[in-house]
Structure formats: structure tokens, C-alpha cells
mmCIF file of the C-alpha atoms, coordinates in Angstrom:
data_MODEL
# 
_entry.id   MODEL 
# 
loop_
_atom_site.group_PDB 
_atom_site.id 
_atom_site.type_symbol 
_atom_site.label_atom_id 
_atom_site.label_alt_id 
_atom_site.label_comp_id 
_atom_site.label_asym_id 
_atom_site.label_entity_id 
_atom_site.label_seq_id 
_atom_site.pdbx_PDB_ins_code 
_atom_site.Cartn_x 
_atom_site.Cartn_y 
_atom_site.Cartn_z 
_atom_site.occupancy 
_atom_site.B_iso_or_equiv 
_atom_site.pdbx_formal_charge 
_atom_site.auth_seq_id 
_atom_site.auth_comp_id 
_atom_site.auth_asym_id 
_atom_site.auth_atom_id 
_atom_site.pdbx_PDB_model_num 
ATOM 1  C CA . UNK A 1 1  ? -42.999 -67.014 19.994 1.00 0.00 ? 1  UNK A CA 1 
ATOM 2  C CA . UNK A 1 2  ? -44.003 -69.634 18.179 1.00 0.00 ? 2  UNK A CA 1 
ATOM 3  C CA . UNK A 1 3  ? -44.993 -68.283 14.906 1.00 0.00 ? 3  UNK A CA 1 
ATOM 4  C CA . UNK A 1 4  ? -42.026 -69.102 12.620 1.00 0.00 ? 4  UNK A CA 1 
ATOM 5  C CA . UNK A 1 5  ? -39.993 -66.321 11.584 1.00 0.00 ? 5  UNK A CA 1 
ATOM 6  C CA . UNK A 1 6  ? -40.597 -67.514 8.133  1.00 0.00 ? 6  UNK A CA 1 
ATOM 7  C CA . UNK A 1 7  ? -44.015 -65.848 8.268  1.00 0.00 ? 7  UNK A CA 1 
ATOM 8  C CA . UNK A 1 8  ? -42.246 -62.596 9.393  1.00 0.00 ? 8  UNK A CA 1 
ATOM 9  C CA . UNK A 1 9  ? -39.549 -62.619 6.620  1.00 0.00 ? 9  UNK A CA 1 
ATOM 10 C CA . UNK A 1 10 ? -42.094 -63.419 4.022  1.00 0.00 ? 10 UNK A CA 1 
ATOM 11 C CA . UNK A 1 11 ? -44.537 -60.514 5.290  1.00 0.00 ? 11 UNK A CA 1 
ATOM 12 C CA . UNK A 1 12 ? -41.143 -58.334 5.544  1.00 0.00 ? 12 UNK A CA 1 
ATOM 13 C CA . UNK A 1 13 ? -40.383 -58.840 1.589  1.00 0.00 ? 13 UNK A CA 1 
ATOM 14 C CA . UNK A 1 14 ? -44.196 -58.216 0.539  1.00 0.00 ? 14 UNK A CA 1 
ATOM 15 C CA . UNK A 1 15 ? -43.920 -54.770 2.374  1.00 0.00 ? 15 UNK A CA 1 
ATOM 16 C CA . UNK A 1 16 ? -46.170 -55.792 5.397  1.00 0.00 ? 16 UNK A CA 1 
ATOM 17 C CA . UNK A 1 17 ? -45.266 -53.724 8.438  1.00 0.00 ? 17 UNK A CA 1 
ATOM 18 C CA . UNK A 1 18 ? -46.072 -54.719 12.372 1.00 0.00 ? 18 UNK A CA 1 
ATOM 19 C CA . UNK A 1 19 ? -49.343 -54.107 12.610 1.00 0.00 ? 19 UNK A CA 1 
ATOM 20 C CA . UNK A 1 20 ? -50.313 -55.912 8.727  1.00 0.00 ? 20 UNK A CA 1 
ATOM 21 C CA . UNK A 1 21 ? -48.688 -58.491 9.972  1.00 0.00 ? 21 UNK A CA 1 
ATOM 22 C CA . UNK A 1 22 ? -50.125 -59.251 12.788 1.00 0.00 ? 22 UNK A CA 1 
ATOM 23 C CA . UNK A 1 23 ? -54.135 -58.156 11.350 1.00 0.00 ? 23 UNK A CA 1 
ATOM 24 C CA . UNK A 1 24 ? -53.498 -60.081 8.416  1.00 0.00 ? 24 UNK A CA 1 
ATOM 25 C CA . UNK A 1 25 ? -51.240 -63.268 9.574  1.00 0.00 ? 25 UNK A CA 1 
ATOM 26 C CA . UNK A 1 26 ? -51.164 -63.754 13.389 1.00 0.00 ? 26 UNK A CA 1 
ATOM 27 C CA . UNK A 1 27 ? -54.646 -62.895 13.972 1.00 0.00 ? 27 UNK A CA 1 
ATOM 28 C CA . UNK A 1 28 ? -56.130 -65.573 11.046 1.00 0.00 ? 28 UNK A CA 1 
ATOM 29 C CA . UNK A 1 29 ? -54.143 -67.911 12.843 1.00 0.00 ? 29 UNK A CA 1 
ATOM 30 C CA . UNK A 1 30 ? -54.996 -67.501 16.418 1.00 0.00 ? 30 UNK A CA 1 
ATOM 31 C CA . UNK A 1 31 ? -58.768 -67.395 16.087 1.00 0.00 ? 31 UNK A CA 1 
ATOM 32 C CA . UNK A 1 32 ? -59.012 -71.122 16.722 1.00 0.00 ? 32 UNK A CA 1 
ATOM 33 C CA . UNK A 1 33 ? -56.962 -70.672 20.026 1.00 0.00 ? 33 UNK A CA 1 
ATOM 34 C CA . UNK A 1 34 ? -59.295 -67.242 20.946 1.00 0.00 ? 34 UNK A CA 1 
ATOM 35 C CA . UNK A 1 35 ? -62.638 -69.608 20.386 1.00 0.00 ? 35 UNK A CA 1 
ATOM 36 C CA . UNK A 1 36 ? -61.487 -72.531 22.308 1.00 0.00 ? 36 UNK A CA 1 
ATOM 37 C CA . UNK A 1 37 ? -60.310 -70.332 25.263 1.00 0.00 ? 37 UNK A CA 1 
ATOM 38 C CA . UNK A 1 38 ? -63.480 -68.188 24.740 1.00 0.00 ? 38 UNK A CA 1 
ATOM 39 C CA . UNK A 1 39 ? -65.732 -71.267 25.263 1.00 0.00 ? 39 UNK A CA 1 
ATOM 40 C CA . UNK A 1 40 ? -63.347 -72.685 28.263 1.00 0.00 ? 40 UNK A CA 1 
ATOM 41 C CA . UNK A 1 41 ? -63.643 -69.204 30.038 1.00 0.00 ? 41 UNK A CA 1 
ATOM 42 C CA . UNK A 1 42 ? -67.507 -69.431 29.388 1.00 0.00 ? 42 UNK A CA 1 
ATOM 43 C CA . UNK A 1 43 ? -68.158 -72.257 30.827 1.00 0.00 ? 43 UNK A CA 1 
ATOM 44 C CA . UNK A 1 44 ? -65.746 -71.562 33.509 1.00 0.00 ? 44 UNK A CA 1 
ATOM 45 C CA . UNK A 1 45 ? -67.539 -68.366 34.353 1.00 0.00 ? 45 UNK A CA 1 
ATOM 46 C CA . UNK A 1 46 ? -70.760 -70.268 33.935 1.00 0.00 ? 46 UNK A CA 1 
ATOM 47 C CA . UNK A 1 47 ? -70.109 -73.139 36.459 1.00 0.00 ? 47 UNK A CA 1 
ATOM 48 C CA . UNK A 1 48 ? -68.995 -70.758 39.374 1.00 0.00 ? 48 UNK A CA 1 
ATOM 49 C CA . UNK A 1 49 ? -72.124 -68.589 38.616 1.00 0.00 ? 49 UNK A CA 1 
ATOM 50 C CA . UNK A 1 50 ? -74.371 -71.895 39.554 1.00 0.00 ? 50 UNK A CA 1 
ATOM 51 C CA . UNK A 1 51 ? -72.185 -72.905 42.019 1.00 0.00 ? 51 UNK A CA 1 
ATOM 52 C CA . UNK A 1 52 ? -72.307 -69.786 43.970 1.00 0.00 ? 52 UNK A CA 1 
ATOM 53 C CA . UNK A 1 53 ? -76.110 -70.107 43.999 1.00 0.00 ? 53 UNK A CA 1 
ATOM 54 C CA . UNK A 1 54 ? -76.183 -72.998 44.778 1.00 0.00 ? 54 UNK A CA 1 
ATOM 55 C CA . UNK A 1 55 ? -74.311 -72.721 47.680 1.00 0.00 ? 55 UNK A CA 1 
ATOM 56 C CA . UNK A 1 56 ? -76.889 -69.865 48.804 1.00 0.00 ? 56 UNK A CA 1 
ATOM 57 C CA . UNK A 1 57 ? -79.405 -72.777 48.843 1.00 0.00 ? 57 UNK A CA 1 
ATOM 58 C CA . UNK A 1 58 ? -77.627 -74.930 51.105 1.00 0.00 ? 58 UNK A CA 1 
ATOM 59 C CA . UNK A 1 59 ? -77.213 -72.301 54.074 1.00 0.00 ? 59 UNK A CA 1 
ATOM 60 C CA . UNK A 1 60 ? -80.141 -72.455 56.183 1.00 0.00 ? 60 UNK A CA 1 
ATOM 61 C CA . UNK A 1 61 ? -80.489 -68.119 56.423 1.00 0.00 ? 61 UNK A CA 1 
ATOM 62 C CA . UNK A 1 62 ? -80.301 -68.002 52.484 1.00 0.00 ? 62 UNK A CA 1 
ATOM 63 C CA . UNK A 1 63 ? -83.154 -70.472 51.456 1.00 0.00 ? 63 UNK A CA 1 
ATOM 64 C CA . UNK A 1 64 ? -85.888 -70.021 49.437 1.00 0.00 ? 64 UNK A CA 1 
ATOM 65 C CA . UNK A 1 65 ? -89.371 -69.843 51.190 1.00 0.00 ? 65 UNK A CA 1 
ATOM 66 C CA . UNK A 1 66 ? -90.562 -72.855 48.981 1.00 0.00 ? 66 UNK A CA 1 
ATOM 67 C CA . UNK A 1 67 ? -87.528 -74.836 50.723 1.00 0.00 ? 67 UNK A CA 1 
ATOM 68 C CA . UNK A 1 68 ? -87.930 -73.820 54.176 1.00 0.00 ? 68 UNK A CA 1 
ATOM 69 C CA . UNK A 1 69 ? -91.787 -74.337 54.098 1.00 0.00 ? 69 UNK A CA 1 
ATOM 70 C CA . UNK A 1 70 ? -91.113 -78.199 52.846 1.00 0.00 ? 70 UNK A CA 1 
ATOM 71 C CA . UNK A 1 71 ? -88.819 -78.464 55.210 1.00 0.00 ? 71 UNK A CA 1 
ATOM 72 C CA . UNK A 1 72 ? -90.701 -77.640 58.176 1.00 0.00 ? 72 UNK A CA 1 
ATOM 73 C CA . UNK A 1 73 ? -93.809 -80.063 56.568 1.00 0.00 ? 73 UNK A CA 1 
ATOM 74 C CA . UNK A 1 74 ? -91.116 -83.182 56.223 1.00 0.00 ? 74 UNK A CA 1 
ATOM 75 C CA . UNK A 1 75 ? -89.918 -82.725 60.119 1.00 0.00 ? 75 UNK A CA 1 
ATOM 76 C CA . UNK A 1 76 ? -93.197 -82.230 61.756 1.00 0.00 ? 76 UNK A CA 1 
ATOM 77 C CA . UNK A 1 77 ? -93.390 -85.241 64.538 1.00 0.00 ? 77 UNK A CA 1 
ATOM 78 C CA . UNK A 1 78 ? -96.246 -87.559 62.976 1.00 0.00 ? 78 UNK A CA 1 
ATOM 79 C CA . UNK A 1 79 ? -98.891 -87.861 65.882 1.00 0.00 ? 79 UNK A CA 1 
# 
């Protein structure tokens, strides 16, 4: 929608149909937008994949031994 149909009518009079159009106009154009969105859904997908483990951390039935051992050292009653 927001190509301008000047691109069309231009591929149109050099014989370009649909699809040479779009391999050979619309796609050299867009890959800027497809990297940018590729790195935003990366590092989208990569923050809730850290998040979600980190979360496991935090519940006291998903901890790691190494966490639960410390634990129990730090609240021992000092005699």
C-alpha cells in the first residue's frame, strides 16, 4: 500500500509481471523493514526465554540445588 504506483506502472511498461515485480522491486525494498523486525522479534523471543527461567528460579519447588543448599546455610540460627 504504500509502494507508489509509479513503481508498478514503470515495471508494467518494461514487461515485468506480478511476481518480477515484487522479486525484483518490492522485495529490494523491504529487506531493511524484514531485518529490523527480524532483530526486534529476536530479541523479543530472547527476553521471554530468560524471563521464563528466571521465573523458575524464584519459585521455591523449581530451584536449583546450589540455591536451596545456600539458602538453608544463610538461615541456620547462629548458636
Amino acid at each position: 500500500m504504500t509502494v507508489p504506483e509509479e513503481l508498478l506502472e514503470a515495471s508494467r511498461i518494461d514487461g515485468a509481471g506480478p511476481f518480477r515485480f515484487f522479486w525484483d522491486t518490492l522485495l529490494p525494498l523491504s529487506r531493511t523493514n524484514m531485518a529490523a523486525l527480524f532483530v526486534i522479534l529476536f530479541i523479543l523471543g530472547w527476553n521471554q526465554y530468560r524471563l521464563a527461567a528466571f521465573d523458575h528460579q524464584r519459585a521455591d519447588d523449581m530451584q536449583t540445588i546450589q540455591i536451596g543448599i545456600r539458602k538453608m546455610i544463610t538461615t541456620l540460627p547462629t548458636p
